[in-house]
Short mmCIF file of C-alpha atoms in Angstrom, two decimals:
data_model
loop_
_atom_site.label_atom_id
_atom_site.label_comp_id
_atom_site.label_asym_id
_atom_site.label_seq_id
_atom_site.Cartn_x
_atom_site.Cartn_y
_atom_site.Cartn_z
CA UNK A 1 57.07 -72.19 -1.88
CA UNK A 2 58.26 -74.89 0.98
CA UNK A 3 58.11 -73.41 4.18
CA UNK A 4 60.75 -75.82 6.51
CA UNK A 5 60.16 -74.64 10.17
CA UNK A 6 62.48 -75.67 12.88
CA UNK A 7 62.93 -77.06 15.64
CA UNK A 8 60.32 -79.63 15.56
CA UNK A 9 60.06 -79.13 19.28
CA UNK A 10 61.05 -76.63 21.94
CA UNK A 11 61.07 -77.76 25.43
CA UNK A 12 60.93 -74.81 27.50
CA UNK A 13 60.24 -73.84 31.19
CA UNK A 14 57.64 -70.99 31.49
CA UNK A 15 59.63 -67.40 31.57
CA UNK A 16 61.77 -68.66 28.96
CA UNK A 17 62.13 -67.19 25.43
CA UNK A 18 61.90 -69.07 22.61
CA UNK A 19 63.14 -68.28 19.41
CA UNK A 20 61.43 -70.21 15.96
CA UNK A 21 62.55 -70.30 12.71
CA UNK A 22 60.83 -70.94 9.78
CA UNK A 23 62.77 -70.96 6.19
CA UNK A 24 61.84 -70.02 2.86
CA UNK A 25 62.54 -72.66 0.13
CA UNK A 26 62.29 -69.11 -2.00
CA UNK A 27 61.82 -65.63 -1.49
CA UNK A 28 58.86 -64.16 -0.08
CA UNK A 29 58.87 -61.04 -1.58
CA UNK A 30 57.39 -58.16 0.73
CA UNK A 31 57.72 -60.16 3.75
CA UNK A 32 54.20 -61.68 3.21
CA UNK A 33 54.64 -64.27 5.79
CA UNK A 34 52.09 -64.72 8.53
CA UNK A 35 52.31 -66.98 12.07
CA UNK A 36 50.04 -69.08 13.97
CA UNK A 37 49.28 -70.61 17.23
CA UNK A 38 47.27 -73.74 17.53
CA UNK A 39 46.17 -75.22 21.10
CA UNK A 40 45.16 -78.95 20.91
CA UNK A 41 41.33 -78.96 19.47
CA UNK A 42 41.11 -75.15 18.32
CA UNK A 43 41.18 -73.23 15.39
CA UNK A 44 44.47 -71.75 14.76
CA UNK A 45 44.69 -68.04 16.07
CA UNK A 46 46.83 -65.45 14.05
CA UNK A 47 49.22 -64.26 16.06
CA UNK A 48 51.75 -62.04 13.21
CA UNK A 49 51.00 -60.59 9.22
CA UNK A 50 53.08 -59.15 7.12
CA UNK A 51 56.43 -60.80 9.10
CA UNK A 52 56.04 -58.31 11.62
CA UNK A 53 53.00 -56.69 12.02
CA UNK A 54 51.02 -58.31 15.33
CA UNK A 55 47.16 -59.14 14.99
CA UNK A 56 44.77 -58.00 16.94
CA UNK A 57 44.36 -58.32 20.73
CA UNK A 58 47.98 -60.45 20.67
CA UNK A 59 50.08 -59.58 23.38
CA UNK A 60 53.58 -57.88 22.81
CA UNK A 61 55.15 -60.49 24.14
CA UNK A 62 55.14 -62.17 20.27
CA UNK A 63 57.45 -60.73 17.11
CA UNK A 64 57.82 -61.62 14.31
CA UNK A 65 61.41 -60.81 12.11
CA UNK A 66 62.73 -61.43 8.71
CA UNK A 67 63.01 -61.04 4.85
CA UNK A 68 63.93 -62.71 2.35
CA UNK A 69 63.64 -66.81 3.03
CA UNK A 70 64.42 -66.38 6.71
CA UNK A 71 62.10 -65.80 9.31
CA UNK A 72 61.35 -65.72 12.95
CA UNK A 73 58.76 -65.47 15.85
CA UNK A 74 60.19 -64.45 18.97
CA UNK A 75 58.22 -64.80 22.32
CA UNK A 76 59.95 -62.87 24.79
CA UNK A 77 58.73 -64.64 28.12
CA UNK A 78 56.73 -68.06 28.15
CA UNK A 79 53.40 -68.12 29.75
CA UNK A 80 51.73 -71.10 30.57
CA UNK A 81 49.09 -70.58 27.65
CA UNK A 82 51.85 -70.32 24.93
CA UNK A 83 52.56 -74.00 24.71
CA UNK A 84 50.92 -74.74 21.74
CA UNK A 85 51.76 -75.55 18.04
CA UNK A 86 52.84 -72.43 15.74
CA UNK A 87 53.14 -72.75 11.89
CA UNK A 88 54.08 -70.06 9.62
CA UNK A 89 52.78 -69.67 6.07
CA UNK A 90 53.42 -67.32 2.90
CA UNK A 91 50.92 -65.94 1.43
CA UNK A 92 52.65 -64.17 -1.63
CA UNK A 93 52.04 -66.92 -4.02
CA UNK A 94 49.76 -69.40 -5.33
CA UNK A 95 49.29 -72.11 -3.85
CA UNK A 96 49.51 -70.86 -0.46
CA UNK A 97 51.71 -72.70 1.93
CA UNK A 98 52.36 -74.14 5.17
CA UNK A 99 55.20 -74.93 7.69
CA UNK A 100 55.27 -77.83 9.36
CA UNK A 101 54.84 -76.28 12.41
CA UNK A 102 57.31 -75.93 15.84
CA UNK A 103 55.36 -77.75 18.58
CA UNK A 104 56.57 -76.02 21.95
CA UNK A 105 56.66 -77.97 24.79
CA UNK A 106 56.52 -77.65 28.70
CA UNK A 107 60.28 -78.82 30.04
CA UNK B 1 33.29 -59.48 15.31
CA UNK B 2 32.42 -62.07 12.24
CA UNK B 3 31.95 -65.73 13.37
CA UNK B 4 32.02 -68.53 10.95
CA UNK B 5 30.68 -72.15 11.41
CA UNK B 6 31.25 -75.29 9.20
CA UNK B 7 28.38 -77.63 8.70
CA UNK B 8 28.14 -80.69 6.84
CA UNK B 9 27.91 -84.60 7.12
CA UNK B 10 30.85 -86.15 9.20
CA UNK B 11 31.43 -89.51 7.56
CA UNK B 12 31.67 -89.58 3.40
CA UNK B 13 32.28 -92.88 1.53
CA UNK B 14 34.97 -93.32 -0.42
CA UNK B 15 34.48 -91.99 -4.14
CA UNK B 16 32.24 -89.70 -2.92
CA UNK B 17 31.70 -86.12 -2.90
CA UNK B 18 33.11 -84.13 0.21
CA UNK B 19 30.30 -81.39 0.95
CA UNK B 20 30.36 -78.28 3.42
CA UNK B 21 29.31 -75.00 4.06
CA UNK B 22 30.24 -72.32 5.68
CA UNK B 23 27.88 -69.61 7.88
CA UNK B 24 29.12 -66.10 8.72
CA UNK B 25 27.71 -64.14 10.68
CA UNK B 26 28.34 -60.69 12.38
CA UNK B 27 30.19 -57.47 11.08
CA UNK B 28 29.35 -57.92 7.17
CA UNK B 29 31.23 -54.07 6.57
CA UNK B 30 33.93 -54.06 4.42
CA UNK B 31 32.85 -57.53 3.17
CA UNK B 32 35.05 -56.40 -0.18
CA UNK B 33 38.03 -56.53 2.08
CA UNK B 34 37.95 -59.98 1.90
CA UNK B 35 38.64 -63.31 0.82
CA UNK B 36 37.02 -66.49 2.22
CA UNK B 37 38.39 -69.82 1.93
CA UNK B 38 38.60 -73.21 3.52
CA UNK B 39 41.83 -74.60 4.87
CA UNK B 40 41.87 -78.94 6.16
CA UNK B 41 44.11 -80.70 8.56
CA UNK B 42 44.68 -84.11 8.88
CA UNK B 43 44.90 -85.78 12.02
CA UNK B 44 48.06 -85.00 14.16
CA UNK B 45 49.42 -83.29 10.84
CA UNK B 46 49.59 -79.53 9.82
CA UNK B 47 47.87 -77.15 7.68
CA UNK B 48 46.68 -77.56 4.27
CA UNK B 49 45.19 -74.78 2.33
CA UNK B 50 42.23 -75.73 -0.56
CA UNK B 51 41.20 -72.74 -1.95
CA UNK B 52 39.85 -68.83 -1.28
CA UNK B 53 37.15 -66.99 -3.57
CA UNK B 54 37.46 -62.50 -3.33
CA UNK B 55 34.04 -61.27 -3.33
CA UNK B 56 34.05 -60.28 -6.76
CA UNK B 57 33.81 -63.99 -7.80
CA UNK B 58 37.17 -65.07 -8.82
CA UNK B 59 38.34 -68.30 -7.07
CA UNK B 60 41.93 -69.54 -6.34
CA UNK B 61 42.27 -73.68 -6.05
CA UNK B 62 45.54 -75.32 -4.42
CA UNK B 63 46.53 -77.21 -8.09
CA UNK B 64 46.77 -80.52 -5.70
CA UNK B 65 43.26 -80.66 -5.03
CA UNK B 66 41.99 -78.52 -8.16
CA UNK B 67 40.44 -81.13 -10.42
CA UNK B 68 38.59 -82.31 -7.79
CA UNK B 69 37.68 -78.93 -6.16
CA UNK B 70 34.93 -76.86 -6.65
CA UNK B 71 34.39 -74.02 -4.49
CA UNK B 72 31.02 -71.36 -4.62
CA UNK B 73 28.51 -69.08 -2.81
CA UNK B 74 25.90 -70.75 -0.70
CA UNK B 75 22.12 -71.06 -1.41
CA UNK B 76 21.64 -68.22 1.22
CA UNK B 77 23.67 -64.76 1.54
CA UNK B 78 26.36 -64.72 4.29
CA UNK B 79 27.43 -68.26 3.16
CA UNK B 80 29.89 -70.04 1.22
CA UNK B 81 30.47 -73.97 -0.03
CA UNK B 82 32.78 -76.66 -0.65
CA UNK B 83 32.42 -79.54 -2.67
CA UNK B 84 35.57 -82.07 -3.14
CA UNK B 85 34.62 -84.96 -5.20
CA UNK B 86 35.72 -88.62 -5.59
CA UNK B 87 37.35 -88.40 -2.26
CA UNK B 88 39.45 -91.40 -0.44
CA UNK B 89 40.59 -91.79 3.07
CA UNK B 90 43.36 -89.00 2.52
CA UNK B 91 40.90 -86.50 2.39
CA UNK B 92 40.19 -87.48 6.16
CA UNK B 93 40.75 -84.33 7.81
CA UNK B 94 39.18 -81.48 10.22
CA UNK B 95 37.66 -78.98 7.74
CA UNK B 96 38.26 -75.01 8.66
CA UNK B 97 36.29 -72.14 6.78
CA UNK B 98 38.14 -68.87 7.75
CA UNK B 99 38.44 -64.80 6.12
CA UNK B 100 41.21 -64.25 4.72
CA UNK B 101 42.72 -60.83 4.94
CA UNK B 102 45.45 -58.83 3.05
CA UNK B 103 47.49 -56.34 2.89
CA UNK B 104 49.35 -53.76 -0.18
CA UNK B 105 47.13 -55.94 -2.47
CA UNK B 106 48.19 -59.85 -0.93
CA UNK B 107 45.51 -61.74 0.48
CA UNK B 108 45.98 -64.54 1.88
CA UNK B 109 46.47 -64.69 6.15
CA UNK B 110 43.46 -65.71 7.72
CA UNK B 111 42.36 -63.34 10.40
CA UNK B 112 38.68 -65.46 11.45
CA UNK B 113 38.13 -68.78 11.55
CA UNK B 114 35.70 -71.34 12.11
CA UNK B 115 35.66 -74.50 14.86
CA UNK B 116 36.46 -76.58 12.39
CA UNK B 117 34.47 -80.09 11.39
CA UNK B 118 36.16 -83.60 11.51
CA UNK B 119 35.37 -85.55 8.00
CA UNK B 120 36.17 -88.88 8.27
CA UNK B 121 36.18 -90.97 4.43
CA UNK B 122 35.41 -94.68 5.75
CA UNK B 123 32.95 -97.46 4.30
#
């Protein structure tokens, strides 16, 4: 399953929302979808499961929405540690798959 | 809370076998919960996933990587390997070892992960 994730970039102002998209080249059956934030040099941190379902310790400030081949990860009000890198990935089939990320930028 | 930590050498030659390991340490409950897998990123680029093992043994390869690939337990409990063999400068990447968790029977989003270790494929 490709996993096409737009925009490439988001320049927003901190307080903003920002809305990212990331599109199923199939279904993902059961929403099995997952989001995650990468600063520059870290790990990637798990921010959503299950398309909607927030990890632990993440602030409410981050949804996730969808079905189907669409999906999105809403965060309601920029603070200055959300500008970062966020991919999504499926994780209902084999092999499991990446976006290409949305790289969210300081305007 | 379960940490992880890659180890392994930094610079392999090309043709080579690619080898790491992963350490975890912490909460060990539940261990059966789990998957544990490795996921690499090359430089500036995004995530690629190379494989997860379940704790009852069975391993899952990404079918790009899987005739070189050979994933298995480590020499000591609490850790896991990689080996990726006749490797060339496109295996240059940062190296992650991370849990992967599930849910309603999927596993497959990865909940921990480790720092991460830069292999570089260079003569």
């Amino acid at each position: 399953i490709v996993l096409t994730q737009s925009p490439g970039t988001l320049s927003l102002s901190p307080g903003e929302g920002a809305t990212l998209s990331c599109r199923a080249s199939q279904s993902v059956s059961g929403g099995f979808l997952a989001w995650y934030q990468q600063r520059p040099g870290q790990a990637p941190r798990l921010l959503i499961y299950a398309a909607s379902s927030r990890a632990t310790g993440i602030p409410d400030r981050f949804s996730g929405s969808g079905s189907g081949t669409d999906f999105t990860l809403t965060i309601s009000r920029l603070e200055p540690e959300d500008f970062a890198v966020y991919y999504c990935q499926q994780y209902v089939s084999s092999p499991l798959t990446f976006g290409g990320g949305t790289k969210v930028e300081i305007k | 809370q379960v940490q992880l930590q890659e180890s392994g050498p930094g610079l392999v030659r090309p043709s080579q076998t690619l080898s790491l390991t992963c350490s975890v340490s912490g909460d060990s409950s539940n261990s059966d919960d789990y998957y544990w897998g490795w996921i690499r990123q090359p430089p500036g680029k995004g995530l690629e996933w190379i494989g997860y093992s379940s704790n009852s043994g069975r391993y899952y390869y990404n079918p790009s990587l899987k005739s070189r690939l050979i994933m298995s337990e480590g020499t000591t409990n609490n850790q896991f390997s990689l080996m990726l063999s006749s490797v060339t400068s496109a295996d240059t990447a940062v190296y992650y070892c991370a849990r992967a968790s599930g849910s309603r029977g999927y596993y497959g989003f990865f909940q921990q992960w480790g720092q991460g270790t830069l292999v570089t494929v260079s003569s």
